[in-house]
Short mmCIF file of C-alpha atoms in Angstrom, two decimals:
data_model
loop_
_atom_site.label_atom_id
_atom_site.label_comp_id
_atom_site.label_asym_id
_atom_site.label_seq_id
_atom_site.Cartn_x
_atom_site.Cartn_y
_atom_site.Cartn_z
CA MET A 152 53.01 65.93 70.36
CA ALA A 153 50.22 63.24 71.03
CA HIS A 154 50.13 62.85 67.06
CA PHE A 155 53.90 62.03 66.70
CA GLY A 156 53.74 59.67 69.55
CA PHE A 157 51.00 57.66 67.46
CA GLU A 158 52.96 57.17 64.50
CA ASN A 159 56.10 55.99 66.67
CA ASP A 160 53.95 53.35 68.08
CA ILE A 161 52.63 52.32 64.53
CA GLN A 162 56.30 51.93 63.17
CA ASN A 163 57.08 49.79 66.24
CA VAL A 164 54.30 47.41 65.63
CA LEU A 165 55.27 47.00 61.97
CA LYS A 166 58.88 46.03 62.79
CA LEU A 167 59.28 42.31 62.53
CA ASP A 168 62.68 42.06 64.87
CA MET A 169 60.68 43.24 67.96
CA PRO A 170 58.96 40.32 70.28
CA ILE A 171 55.32 39.79 69.98
CA THR A 172 54.15 39.96 73.83
CA ASN A 173 50.34 39.10 73.09
CA ALA A 174 50.89 36.09 71.07
CA PRO A 175 50.14 32.48 71.85
CA MET A 176 52.91 30.41 73.17
CA ALA A 177 55.23 28.61 70.80
CA ARG A 178 55.12 24.86 70.45
CA TRP A 179 58.72 24.38 71.98
CA GLN A 180 57.77 26.53 74.83
CA ARG A 181 54.63 24.19 75.33
CA LYS A 182 56.97 21.06 75.27
CA ALA A 183 59.51 22.69 77.85
CA SER A 184 56.87 23.62 80.19
CA THR A 185 55.19 20.25 80.04
CA SER A 186 58.45 18.30 80.70
CA THR A 187 59.25 20.82 83.50
CA SER A 188 56.03 20.41 85.12
CA ALA A 189 56.37 16.65 85.04
CA ASN A 190 59.61 16.65 86.49
CA THR A 191 58.47 18.98 89.50
CA SER A 192 55.54 16.67 89.60
CA ALA A 193 57.75 13.61 90.24
CA LEU A 194 59.61 15.22 93.22
CA SER A 195 56.06 16.40 94.85
CA PRO A 196 54.36 14.46 97.29
CA SER A 197 51.81 11.97 96.04
CA LYS A 198 48.67 14.21 96.73
CA SER A 199 49.98 16.90 94.91
CA THR A 200 51.00 14.51 92.19
CA ASN A 201 47.46 13.07 91.76
CA ARG A 202 46.26 16.62 91.84
CA SER A 203 48.78 17.65 88.95
CA LEU A 204 47.69 14.53 86.99
CA SER A 205 44.04 15.29 87.46
CA MET A 206 44.48 18.84 86.26
CA SER A 207 46.55 17.69 83.25
CA LYS A 208 44.20 15.01 82.15
CA THR A 209 41.68 15.69 79.52
CA PRO A 210 38.57 13.66 78.67
CA SER A 211 39.35 10.80 76.14
CA ARG A 212 36.12 10.97 74.38
CA THR A 213 34.23 14.14 73.23
CA PRO A 214 30.47 14.32 71.93
CA GLY A 215 30.09 14.52 68.18
CA LYS A 216 27.28 15.83 65.98
CA ASN A 217 25.31 12.75 66.21
CA GLY A 218 25.62 12.36 69.78
CA LYS A 219 28.30 9.76 69.62
CA ASN A 220 31.62 9.80 71.34
CA GLN A 221 34.54 10.28 68.93
CA SER A 222 38.02 9.06 69.88
CA THR A 223 40.74 11.91 70.86
CA PRO A 224 44.41 11.46 71.56
CA SER A 225 45.03 10.07 74.94
CA LYS A 226 48.10 12.42 75.45
CA ALA A 227 47.58 16.35 75.75
CA GLY A 228 49.14 18.13 73.05
CA GLY A 229 49.01 15.40 70.41
CA ASP A 230 48.28 16.40 66.76
CA ARG A 231 47.60 13.34 64.98
CA PHE A 232 44.28 11.11 64.56
CA ILE A 233 44.95 7.44 63.96
CA PRO A 234 41.74 5.57 63.49
CA VAL A 235 41.04 2.26 64.66
CA ARG A 236 41.20 -0.44 61.66
CA ASN A 237 39.30 -3.69 62.13
CA ALA A 238 39.93 -7.04 60.49
CA LYS A 239 37.36 -6.63 57.70
CA GLN A 240 38.83 -3.43 56.29
CA LEU A 241 42.24 -4.93 56.13
CA ASP A 242 40.85 -7.72 54.04
CA VAL A 243 39.34 -5.56 51.47
CA ALA A 244 42.33 -3.52 51.31
CA SER A 245 44.57 -6.65 50.71
CA PHE A 246 41.98 -7.58 47.80
CA LEU A 247 42.11 -4.18 46.10
CA LEU A 248 45.79 -4.21 46.21
CA SER A 249 46.16 -7.75 44.92
CA LYS A 250 43.60 -7.37 42.13
CA GLU A 251 45.42 -4.26 40.86
CA ASN A 252 48.39 -6.37 40.28
CA GLU A 253 46.61 -9.03 38.29
CA PRO A 254 46.78 -9.01 34.54
CA ALA A 255 43.82 -7.61 32.59
CA GLU A 256 42.78 -10.57 30.94
CA GLU A 257 42.47 -12.49 34.22
CA ALA A 258 40.70 -9.82 36.02
CA ALA A 259 37.98 -9.68 33.35
CA ALA A 260 37.71 -13.47 33.43
CA SER A 261 37.36 -13.48 37.14
CA ALA A 262 34.86 -10.59 36.86
CA GLN A 263 32.81 -12.36 34.30
CA THR A 264 32.62 -15.61 36.53
CA ASN A 265 31.50 -13.48 39.52
CA GLN A 266 28.80 -11.61 37.66
CA LYS A 267 27.39 -14.84 36.14
CA ALA A 268 27.46 -16.44 39.77
CA TRP A 269 25.71 -13.39 41.07
CA SER A 270 22.96 -13.53 38.32
CA VAL A 271 22.10 -17.20 38.94
CA THR A 272 22.17 -16.61 42.61
CA LEU A 273 19.62 -13.67 42.25
CA ASN A 274 17.81 -14.35 39.04
CA GLY A 275 17.75 -18.03 38.78
CA CYS A 276 19.62 -17.99 35.43
CA ASP A 277 22.38 -16.05 33.59
CA ILE A 278 20.74 -12.85 32.40
CA GLU A 279 23.16 -12.25 29.76
CA GLU A 280 21.90 -15.67 28.01
CA ALA A 281 18.24 -14.64 28.55
CA LYS A 282 18.28 -11.20 26.71
CA ILE A 283 15.19 -10.14 25.13
CA LEU A 284 16.94 -8.24 22.33
CA HIS A 285 19.87 -9.79 20.73
CA LEU A 286 21.47 -8.20 17.89
CA GLY A 287 23.45 -10.64 16.21
CA GLY A 288 23.82 -14.43 15.64
CA LYS A 289 21.41 -17.38 16.12
CA PRO A 290 18.89 -16.99 19.09
CA LEU A 291 20.18 -18.59 22.21
CA ASN A 292 18.60 -21.67 23.44
CA ALA A 293 17.42 -21.62 27.26
CA PRO A 294 19.15 -24.35 29.48
CA GLU A 295 17.47 -27.44 30.09
CA GLY A 296 14.81 -27.18 32.78
CA TYR A 297 14.79 -23.27 32.60
CA GLN A 298 11.70 -21.60 33.19
CA ASN A 299 11.51 -18.03 31.67
CA ASN A 300 9.20 -15.93 33.96
CA LEU A 301 9.38 -13.10 31.29
CA LYS A 302 5.90 -13.94 29.49
CA VAL A 303 5.01 -12.45 26.06
CA LEU A 304 2.40 -9.77 26.54
CA TYR A 305 1.56 -9.33 22.71
CA SER A 306 3.22 -10.29 19.50
CA GLN A 307 3.01 -8.18 16.24
CA VAL A 308 2.10 -10.20 13.01
CA PRO A 309 2.82 -8.21 9.68
CA THR A 310 -0.56 -7.29 8.02
CA PRO A 311 -1.16 -8.24 4.59
CA ALA A 312 -0.98 -4.51 3.49
CA SER A 313 2.65 -4.39 4.71
CA LEU A 314 3.46 -7.81 2.59
CA LYS A 315 2.13 -6.39 -0.33
CA LYS A 316 4.86 -5.32 -2.90
CA THR A 317 4.25 -2.41 -5.11
CA ARG A 318 3.12 -3.32 -8.70
CA TYR A 319 4.92 -2.53 -11.69
CA ILE A 320 2.95 -1.29 -14.60
CA SER A 321 4.98 -0.77 -17.70
CA SER A 322 4.23 2.42 -19.56
CA VAL A 323 5.49 0.84 -22.81
CA PRO A 324 3.00 -1.47 -24.96
CA GLU A 325 4.07 -5.24 -25.12
CA ARG A 326 3.14 -4.96 -28.78
CA ILE A 327 1.82 -2.83 -31.33
CA LEU A 328 -0.53 -4.09 -34.20
CA ASP A 329 -1.09 -1.96 -37.44
CA ALA A 330 -4.63 -1.12 -38.27
CA PRO A 331 -4.96 0.62 -41.51
CA ASP A 332 -7.91 2.54 -42.77
CA ILE A 333 -9.67 2.19 -39.39
CA ARG A 334 -12.98 4.30 -39.34
CA ASN A 335 -12.61 7.15 -36.90
CA ASP A 336 -16.05 7.21 -35.55
CA PHE A 337 -16.78 7.71 -31.79
CA TYR A 338 -20.07 5.82 -31.77
CA LEU A 339 -18.67 2.37 -33.48
CA ASN A 340 -17.69 -0.52 -31.72
CA LEU A 341 -14.72 -1.91 -33.90
CA MET A 342 -12.85 -4.36 -31.57
CA ASP A 343 -13.63 -7.26 -29.36
CA TRP A 344 -11.63 -10.21 -27.53
CA GLY A 345 -13.24 -13.68 -27.64
CA ARG A 346 -12.84 -16.57 -25.11
CA LEU A 347 -10.70 -18.38 -27.55
CA ASN A 348 -8.10 -15.81 -27.15
CA ILE A 349 -8.80 -14.21 -30.73
CA LEU A 350 -8.97 -10.52 -31.24
CA ALA A 351 -11.75 -9.44 -33.77
CA VAL A 352 -10.79 -6.09 -35.35
CA ALA A 353 -13.06 -4.34 -37.87
CA LEU A 354 -10.93 -2.04 -40.41
CA SER A 355 -13.43 -0.17 -42.94
CA GLU A 356 -15.14 -2.98 -45.04
CA TYR A 357 -12.74 -5.66 -43.55
CA VAL A 358 -12.95 -8.06 -40.48
CA TYR A 359 -9.69 -9.52 -39.58
CA LEU A 360 -9.18 -12.17 -36.79
CA TRP A 361 -5.61 -12.22 -34.81
CA ASP A 362 -4.49 -15.10 -33.01
CA ALA A 363 -3.08 -14.01 -29.61
CA ALA A 364 -1.45 -17.44 -29.11
CA THR A 365 0.07 -18.04 -32.52
CA GLY A 366 -0.02 -14.32 -33.95
CA THR A 367 -1.78 -15.46 -37.21
CA ILE A 368 -4.04 -13.14 -39.16
CA VAL A 369 -7.25 -14.12 -40.85
CA LEU A 370 -9.31 -12.34 -42.97
CA LEU A 371 -12.89 -13.31 -41.87
CA LYS A 372 -15.08 -10.94 -43.94
CA LYS A 373 -15.28 -8.13 -46.76
CA MET A 374 -18.14 -5.95 -47.44
CA GLU A 375 -19.94 -6.50 -50.63
CA GLU A 376 -21.71 -3.56 -50.89
CA GLU A 377 -19.95 -0.31 -52.46
CA ASN A 378 -19.04 2.22 -49.89
CA GLY A 379 -20.25 -0.27 -46.75
CA TYR A 380 -18.22 -0.64 -43.76
CA VAL A 381 -18.45 -2.63 -40.67
CA THR A 382 -19.91 -0.88 -37.62
CA SER A 383 -19.65 -3.46 -34.68
CA VAL A 384 -18.25 -6.55 -33.64
CA SER A 385 -19.05 -8.94 -30.83
CA TRP A 386 -17.97 -12.44 -29.54
CA SER A 387 -20.38 -15.07 -27.99
CA LYS A 388 -19.92 -16.05 -24.44
CA ASP A 389 -18.17 -19.49 -25.75
CA GLY A 390 -16.06 -17.60 -28.36
CA ASN A 391 -17.14 -19.95 -31.34
CA PHE A 392 -19.20 -17.23 -33.02
CA LEU A 393 -18.90 -13.80 -34.08
CA ALA A 394 -21.65 -11.07 -34.62
CA ILE A 395 -21.11 -8.32 -37.01
CA GLY A 396 -23.07 -5.11 -37.51
CA THR A 397 -22.68 -3.35 -40.88
CA SER A 398 -23.68 0.07 -42.08
CA ASP A 399 -26.33 -1.43 -44.42
CA CYS A 400 -28.60 -2.25 -41.36
CA LYS A 401 -27.68 -6.13 -41.03
CA VAL A 402 -26.47 -8.10 -38.45
CA GLU A 403 -24.47 -11.34 -39.29
CA LEU A 404 -23.49 -14.33 -37.50
CA TRP A 405 -20.22 -16.26 -38.48
CA ASP A 406 -18.84 -19.58 -37.48
CA VAL A 407 -15.12 -18.68 -36.59
CA GLN A 408 -13.80 -22.30 -37.00
CA TYR A 409 -15.04 -22.91 -40.59
CA GLN A 410 -14.79 -19.16 -41.36
CA LYS A 411 -18.29 -19.31 -42.82
CA ARG A 412 -21.43 -16.78 -42.33
CA LEU A 413 -24.39 -18.80 -40.67
CA ARG A 414 -26.85 -16.21 -41.22
CA SER A 415 -28.08 -12.61 -41.87
CA MET A 416 -30.61 -10.91 -39.72
CA ASP A 417 -32.63 -7.92 -41.02
CA GLY A 418 -34.74 -5.61 -38.97
CA HIS A 419 -32.98 -2.35 -38.46
CA ARG A 420 -33.60 0.72 -40.56
CA ALA A 421 -30.12 2.38 -39.82
CA ARG A 422 -26.74 1.24 -39.07
CA VAL A 423 -25.92 -1.24 -36.31
CA SER A 424 -23.51 0.43 -34.10
CA CYS A 425 -23.35 -1.99 -31.19
CA LEU A 426 -23.83 -5.49 -30.39
CA ASN A 427 -23.75 -8.01 -27.18
CA TRP A 428 -24.65 -11.36 -26.23
CA ASN A 429 -26.57 -13.29 -23.35
CA ASP A 430 -26.33 -16.85 -24.14
CA HIS A 431 -28.29 -17.37 -27.41
CA VAL A 432 -29.71 -13.83 -27.20
CA LEU A 433 -28.20 -11.07 -29.23
CA SER A 434 -28.86 -7.52 -28.57
CA SER A 435 -28.19 -5.03 -31.41
CA GLY A 436 -28.57 -1.20 -31.34
CA SER A 437 -28.72 1.07 -34.17
CA ARG A 438 -28.72 4.66 -35.06
CA SER A 439 -32.36 4.80 -35.12
CA GLY A 440 -32.39 4.58 -31.43
CA LEU A 441 -33.92 1.04 -31.32
CA ILE A 442 -32.57 -2.03 -29.61
CA HIS A 443 -33.67 -5.38 -31.23
CA GLN A 444 -33.54 -8.76 -29.30
CA HIS A 445 -32.48 -11.81 -31.41
CA ASP A 446 -32.86 -15.50 -30.74
CA VAL A 447 -30.16 -17.07 -32.84
CA ARG A 448 -31.81 -20.51 -32.54
CA VAL A 449 -34.80 -19.93 -34.48
CA ALA A 450 -35.66 -18.81 -37.80
CA ASN A 451 -37.79 -16.24 -36.67
CA HIS A 452 -35.00 -14.55 -34.57
CA HIS A 453 -36.73 -11.35 -33.65
CA LEU A 454 -38.34 -11.35 -30.09
CA PHE A 455 -38.96 -7.73 -29.52
CA THR A 456 -37.70 -4.30 -29.65
CA LEU A 457 -36.76 -1.71 -27.05
CA ARG A 458 -37.70 1.99 -27.49
CA GLY A 459 -35.81 4.18 -24.88
CA HIS A 460 -33.48 6.46 -26.56
CA THR A 461 -34.18 9.17 -29.25
CA GLN A 462 -30.52 9.09 -30.93
CA GLU A 463 -28.20 6.37 -31.92
CA VAL A 464 -27.53 3.66 -29.31
CA CYS A 465 -23.58 3.60 -28.95
CA SER A 466 -23.15 0.98 -26.45
CA LEU A 467 -24.84 -2.34 -25.11
CA ALA A 468 -23.71 -4.50 -21.95
CA TRP A 469 -25.45 -7.41 -20.31
CA SER A 470 -24.61 -8.07 -16.74
CA PRO A 471 -22.72 -11.10 -15.76
CA ASP A 472 -25.96 -12.70 -14.18
CA GLY A 473 -27.90 -11.82 -17.42
CA ARG A 474 -30.69 -10.17 -15.64
CA HIS A 475 -29.92 -6.61 -17.03
CA LEU A 476 -29.30 -4.82 -20.12
CA ALA A 477 -27.56 -1.51 -19.92
CA SER A 478 -27.86 0.66 -23.05
CA GLY A 479 -25.99 4.11 -23.55
CA GLY A 480 -27.01 6.48 -26.40
CA ASN A 481 -26.17 9.81 -28.03
CA ASP A 482 -29.16 11.22 -26.31
CA ASN A 483 -27.04 11.26 -23.05
CA LEU A 484 -29.29 8.50 -21.32
CA VAL A 485 -28.47 5.44 -19.73
CA ASN A 486 -31.35 2.73 -19.57
CA ILE A 487 -31.41 -0.40 -17.83
CA TRP A 488 -33.58 -2.99 -19.09
CA LEU A 489 -34.68 -6.44 -17.65
CA SER A 490 -34.03 -9.73 -19.07
CA THR A 491 -36.20 -11.16 -22.03
CA GLN A 492 -37.69 -13.76 -19.72
CA SER A 493 -39.91 -11.15 -17.94
CA GLY A 494 -41.09 -9.88 -21.10
CA SER A 495 -40.96 -6.37 -20.16
CA GLN A 496 -40.15 -3.71 -22.69
CA VAL A 497 -39.86 -0.68 -20.51
CA ALA A 498 -36.79 0.50 -18.89
CA ALA A 499 -36.41 -0.26 -15.36
CA HIS A 500 -34.08 2.80 -14.81
CA SER A 501 -33.39 5.58 -16.79
CA PHE A 502 -30.45 7.98 -15.73
CA SER A 503 -30.03 11.14 -17.23
CA GLU A 504 -27.04 12.75 -15.24
CA HIS A 505 -24.51 12.59 -18.13
CA GLN A 506 -24.15 15.63 -20.32
CA GLY A 507 -22.59 13.94 -23.05
CA ALA A 508 -23.02 10.60 -25.18
CA VAL A 509 -22.60 7.63 -23.15
CA LYS A 510 -20.14 5.29 -25.01
CA GLY A 511 -18.47 3.71 -21.88
CA LEU A 512 -20.39 0.60 -20.36
CA ALA A 513 -18.97 -1.81 -18.12
CA TRP A 514 -20.45 -4.07 -15.59
CA CYS A 515 -18.44 -5.02 -12.31
CA PRO A 516 -17.59 -8.75 -12.68
CA TRP A 517 -17.66 -9.35 -8.93
CA GLN A 518 -20.63 -7.20 -8.19
CA SER A 519 -23.52 -7.91 -10.77
CA SER A 520 -25.48 -4.79 -9.49
CA ILE A 521 -22.87 -2.13 -9.93
CA LEU A 522 -22.58 -0.69 -13.44
CA ALA A 523 -19.80 2.00 -14.62
CA THR A 524 -20.69 4.67 -17.12
CA GLY A 525 -18.61 7.26 -19.19
CA GLY A 526 -19.72 10.32 -20.76
CA GLY A 527 -18.34 12.12 -23.95
CA THR A 528 -16.71 15.40 -24.56
CA ASN A 529 -19.61 17.67 -22.84
CA ASP A 530 -19.38 15.39 -19.86
CA ARG A 531 -16.31 13.73 -19.18
CA HIS A 532 -17.40 12.19 -16.05
CA ILE A 533 -17.13 8.18 -14.88
CA ARG A 534 -20.17 7.42 -12.58
CA ILE A 535 -20.88 4.43 -10.84
CA TRP A 536 -24.46 2.94 -10.47
CA ASN A 537 -26.18 0.83 -7.99
CA ILE A 538 -28.82 -0.98 -10.09
CA ASN A 539 -30.75 -2.20 -7.24
CA SER A 540 -31.29 0.95 -5.44
CA GLY A 541 -31.11 3.20 -8.76
CA SER A 542 -28.57 5.58 -7.17
CA CYS A 543 -25.33 6.90 -8.33
CA VAL A 544 -22.87 5.90 -5.76
CA ALA A 545 -19.64 7.65 -7.01
CA SER A 546 -18.69 10.21 -9.84
CA TRP A 547 -15.55 11.57 -10.90
CA ASP A 548 -14.59 14.16 -13.47
CA THR A 549 -11.91 12.70 -15.94
CA GLN A 550 -10.89 15.86 -17.60
CA SER A 551 -11.38 14.03 -20.91
CA GLN A 552 -13.89 12.32 -23.19
CA VAL A 553 -14.54 8.66 -21.97
CA SER A 554 -14.88 6.48 -25.11
CA SER A 555 -14.70 2.91 -23.31
CA LEU A 556 -14.58 1.47 -20.02
CA VAL A 557 -13.54 -2.20 -18.84
CA PHE A 558 -13.38 -3.96 -15.28
CA ALA A 559 -10.05 -5.46 -14.49
CA PRO A 560 -10.87 -8.33 -11.82
CA ASN A 561 -7.24 -9.47 -11.21
CA TYR A 562 -7.02 -6.22 -9.22
CA LYS A 563 -10.33 -5.07 -8.92
CA GLU A 564 -9.61 -1.89 -11.04
CA LEU A 565 -11.47 0.02 -13.70
CA ILE A 566 -9.61 1.06 -17.05
CA SER A 567 -10.88 3.82 -18.99
CA GLY A 568 -10.01 4.95 -22.40
CA HIS A 569 -10.16 8.49 -23.48
CA GLY A 570 -10.36 10.92 -26.46
CA PHE A 571 -9.96 14.45 -26.85
CA SER A 572 -8.09 16.02 -25.16
CA GLN A 573 -5.67 13.50 -23.51
CA ASP A 574 -6.05 10.47 -25.73
CA LYS A 575 -4.67 8.24 -22.88
CA ILE A 576 -5.54 4.95 -20.85
CA PHE A 577 -6.13 5.47 -17.07
CA ILE A 578 -6.24 2.74 -14.50
CA TRP A 579 -8.54 3.42 -11.63
CA LYS A 580 -8.60 1.65 -7.90
CA TYR A 581 -12.21 0.41 -7.33
CA PRO A 582 -14.45 1.91 -5.66
CA SER A 583 -12.24 4.74 -4.46
CA LEU A 584 -11.58 5.73 -8.15
CA THR A 585 -7.92 6.78 -7.28
CA LYS A 586 -5.76 6.86 -10.20
CA VAL A 587 -3.10 3.91 -10.45
CA ALA A 588 -1.54 4.63 -13.74
CA GLU A 589 -1.51 6.50 -16.84
CA LEU A 590 -0.71 4.56 -20.33
CA GLU A 591 0.45 6.85 -23.18
CA GLY A 592 1.69 6.08 -26.55
CA HIS A 593 -1.46 6.59 -28.82
CA ASP A 594 -1.46 9.81 -31.17
CA GLY A 595 -5.19 9.91 -31.49
CA ARG A 596 -8.19 9.43 -29.57
CA ILE A 597 -8.88 5.94 -28.22
CA LEU A 598 -12.10 4.22 -29.71
CA ASN A 599 -12.35 1.09 -27.89
CA LEU A 600 -10.65 -1.31 -25.13
CA ALA A 601 -10.65 -4.94 -24.78
CA LEU A 602 -9.53 -7.23 -22.09
CA SER A 603 -8.02 -10.69 -22.90
CA PRO A 604 -9.71 -13.78 -21.58
CA ASP A 605 -7.42 -14.38 -18.59
CA SER A 606 -7.89 -10.54 -17.82
CA THR A 607 -4.10 -9.76 -17.91
CA THR A 608 -3.72 -7.94 -21.14
CA LEU A 609 -5.39 -4.85 -22.50
CA ALA A 610 -5.94 -3.98 -26.12
CA SER A 611 -6.57 -0.49 -27.11
CA ILE A 612 -7.54 0.63 -30.64
CA SER A 613 -7.00 4.23 -31.63
CA SER A 614 -7.59 6.57 -34.65
CA ASP A 615 -3.89 6.48 -35.05
CA GLU A 616 -4.35 3.33 -36.79
CA THR A 617 -2.63 1.09 -34.16
CA ILE A 618 -3.72 -1.47 -31.82
CA ARG A 619 -1.62 -1.46 -28.71
CA LEU A 620 -1.42 -4.54 -26.15
CA TRP A 621 -0.68 -3.61 -22.61
CA LYS A 622 0.58 -6.14 -20.14
CA CYS A 623 -0.78 -4.16 -17.34
CA CYS A 624 -3.08 -6.52 -15.20
CA GLU A 625 -0.88 -9.54 -14.92
CA LYS A 626 -1.83 -11.92 -11.85
CA ASP A 627 -0.12 -11.94 -8.86
CA PRO A 628 2.17 -15.18 -8.83
CA THR A 629 1.78 -15.66 -5.01
CA LYS A 630 -2.14 -16.09 -5.32
CA LYS A 631 -3.54 -19.04 -6.34
CA ALA A 632 -5.74 -19.13 -9.62
CA LYS A 633 -9.28 -19.77 -9.58
CA PRO A 634 -10.73 -22.54 -11.55
CA ALA A 635 -12.63 -21.41 -14.67
CA SER A 636 -16.20 -21.56 -14.49
CA SER A 637 -18.12 -23.14 -17.19
CA SER A 638 -20.29 -20.56 -19.26
CA SER A 639 -23.21 -21.61 -21.18
CA ILE A 640 -22.93 -21.77 -25.08
CA ILE A 641 -25.12 -21.21 -28.23
CA GLN A 642 -27.50 -23.97 -29.10
CA GLN A 643 -25.80 -26.28 -31.87
CA HIS A 644 -28.90 -25.35 -34.47
CA ILE A 645 -28.61 -22.02 -35.77
CA ARG A 646 -30.89 -21.43 -38.82
#
């Protein structure tokens, strides 16, 4: 029975039409009771009235979280909180309402004006006009009398390397000349470019002169002996005289202006394969391994003989200062001889590091103590020597036979001509020996290289019977040209 009584109580509770006895008093009931109590208090004596008022009165301020009093409704039973607004808040609200009603352009103009005024007040200037970075237009000038507090801590100036432009080197020769019947002999020196801009070329038994300025060609010499041929040519320093070595062991001296042979000097017992000048002294090397020194001013031209090679001397080169003579031979040796003034006939240095014939020889024009040498097929190395210390300062394997070397002073570069197996011209940056360019076009091995007097054009002669002119060393137009230094010339009396 108790179980059925509990279920009836639950159902009675769930019914919504029954009155809720324990619920709080409704709002209308509280108002009715408040009005009733007020009416009764008005009819009661004053003591009781004061007592009822004191009982119904609540504190006007209650402590807040921060320990401050907060305003509460003065009347009991109030449900709204109306804050107190001061005059500043009303001014701000009025300003915001009026700003919303302004047009967009006027609002932007007023904002810019206000911002400028604030900037001038705080910074002493308009910060928009004193920007460090400005993306467009001309730089803005500061107002008169303005002092900028932002000082420059450092400034960056472009370095010379960043200003340099990449040099263009054409892979196509500027001009190709025909060189028929050229003798394909690695040990001969068949081309030289003189100071007067004339290119001398030996083609078998003939010697031709090509004027680079006018393009005219002159036949200077023809061998008189049967089966004879020209083995070497070399210009004097002033470009007025040409020395010619022949296969019949002679050294001839020619006046180019009058196209006349001045003298023929004997003394060698084998063909004269290389020649080089030092003012009035002419050095000649032959297949016998001997080097003769000639003074072309006197009748008894032979000064002395240098003995240091056991096989053919295939290259000779005097240093720019005229103090040393370098010789390379088929015996893989490089010998350094002192000038004729010392009278010494013993090599100051003898280098044997090359494993092939040393045909390539070149002195550095801006460092008179630096010599570059190149080895043949079994060696293929370019070596840089310091003559003062007698040491090899650099060595590089070119993977090809080195037949000729030339220094290009305009860009401080070294140019090498090659035979087996690449038949190319390489341009190297000195002294790092990093490759700058490769010049291709010859179908046979390159025999000799020659640089023009202004050091801008390179001539290469090859066994493919062509001479190719390369504009690979043109001067930078931004650099000032240095005045040409006067060079010594041969004395007028040549007997």
